[in-house]
XYZ file of C-alpha atoms in Angstrom:
134
model
C 0.000 0.000 0.000
C 1.357 3.390 -0.974
C 1.555 6.291 1.424
C -1.118 9.000 0.998
C 1.631 11.523 0.178
C 3.033 9.330 -2.610
C -0.446 8.618 -3.975
C -1.055 12.364 -4.173
C 2.280 12.996 -5.922
C 1.661 10.278 -8.515
C -1.919 11.441 -9.090
C -0.972 15.093 -9.565
C 2.035 14.344 -11.761
C 0.014 11.895 -13.864
C -2.489 14.692 -14.436
C 0.337 16.647 -16.067
C 1.510 13.637 -18.064
C -2.031 12.979 -19.303
C -1.943 16.318 -21.131
C 0.611 14.852 -23.550
C -0.242 11.143 -23.509
C 1.001 10.353 -27.016
C 4.391 11.962 -26.338
C 4.776 10.154 -23.012
C 3.972 6.829 -24.695
C 6.335 7.547 -27.607
C 9.133 8.479 -25.204
C 8.480 5.317 -23.193
C 8.568 2.929 -26.156
C 11.513 4.659 -27.830
C 13.519 4.346 -24.605
C 12.331 0.773 -24.005
C 13.567 -0.341 -27.432
C 16.778 1.650 -26.997
C 17.529 -0.166 -23.727
C 16.550 -3.593 -25.081
C 15.941 -3.811 -28.846
C 14.866 -7.461 -28.484
C 11.623 -6.306 -26.831
C 10.407 -4.780 -30.096
C 9.387 -8.249 -31.313
C 6.800 -8.441 -28.504
C 4.849 -5.574 -30.077
C 3.178 -6.663 -33.273
C 0.332 -4.144 -33.233
C 0.153 -0.501 -34.192
C 2.402 1.400 -31.771
C -0.008 4.348 -31.605
C -2.722 1.986 -30.365
C -0.196 0.343 -28.024
C 0.665 3.758 -26.583
C -3.015 4.473 -25.999
C -3.335 1.143 -24.147
C -0.305 1.987 -22.025
C -1.687 5.365 -20.999
C -5.170 3.926 -20.330
C -3.654 1.232 -18.128
C -1.622 3.848 -16.263
C -4.740 5.977 -15.806
C -6.683 3.061 -14.330
C -3.788 2.151 -12.024
C -3.318 5.744 -10.846
C -7.030 6.229 -10.193
C -7.075 3.096 -8.010
C -3.949 3.704 -5.926
C -5.985 4.189 -2.747
C -7.537 0.759 -3.237
C -5.216 -1.384 -5.376
C -7.192 -4.540 -4.582
C -10.022 -3.102 -6.708
C -7.896 -3.735 -9.795
C -5.894 -6.739 -8.581
C -7.712 -9.321 -10.750
C -7.443 -7.121 -13.839
C -3.741 -6.479 -13.246
C -2.978 -10.140 -12.493
C -4.765 -11.130 -15.721
C -2.719 -8.526 -17.588
C 0.371 -10.153 -16.094
C -0.810 -13.577 -17.289
C -1.179 -12.225 -20.826
C 2.308 -10.750 -20.638
C 3.707 -14.163 -19.653
C 2.181 -15.634 -22.826
C 3.826 -12.829 -24.834
C 7.200 -13.912 -23.460
C 7.734 -11.134 -20.907
C 10.275 -12.089 -18.226
C 10.960 -10.736 -14.736
C 14.048 -8.988 -16.141
C 11.831 -7.155 -18.618
C 9.948 -5.529 -15.737
C 13.177 -3.770 -14.707
C 13.686 -2.545 -18.260
C 10.110 -1.263 -18.348
C 10.682 0.540 -15.039
C 13.750 2.301 -16.467
C 11.905 3.333 -19.630
C 8.863 4.493 -17.681
C 10.901 6.641 -15.298
C 12.776 8.096 -18.272
C 9.514 9.059 -20.015
C 8.038 10.513 -16.828
C 11.167 12.540 -16.098
C 11.437 13.780 -19.687
C 7.823 14.935 -19.743
C 7.672 16.434 -16.247
C 10.960 18.286 -16.640
C 11.847 20.309 -13.540
C 8.732 19.004 -11.774
C 10.387 15.551 -11.650
C 11.868 15.727 -8.159
C 13.518 12.923 -6.175
C 10.266 12.667 -4.175
C 8.204 12.291 -7.352
C 10.616 9.619 -8.573
C 10.276 7.717 -5.293
C 6.478 7.892 -5.522
C 6.469 6.560 -9.098
C 8.904 3.762 -8.179
C 6.568 2.795 -5.337
C 3.567 2.845 -7.681
C 5.349 0.762 -10.314
C 6.501 -1.709 -7.654
C 2.893 -2.241 -6.528
C 1.484 -2.695 -10.044
C 4.398 -4.758 -11.405
C 4.263 -6.912 -8.279
C 0.622 -7.734 -8.994
C 1.412 -8.476 -12.641
C 4.249 -10.793 -11.647
C 1.947 -12.826 -9.398
C 0.927 -14.498 -12.649
C 4.484 -15.521 -13.543
């Protein structure tokens, strides 16, 4: 469970990120494939649509941070699908790096060490649920 302060920081900063969803998603995927080009093969669909899915998933996760159990089944099922795609535990670390990069790039000076800590905590909660399926 995240602290109320960290929930607030993630919620407010996501509000800023949501204003430029397509750019955040593009920055995320560009960085993801830069870190690990082998992950590109996991994405066979239109990357614009994939980016929209990413931002929708983030929106749902952020809006349920006060009660993560409300989305546990959905997130665990998402994790199960990712296992069938070939996603490994190592890939979750790569995703974390790419996500933090995209958040920092799009928040600019508003990306403080406290904001980073809050997003790491949020990602840890969500990725932990997804990995329950592995």
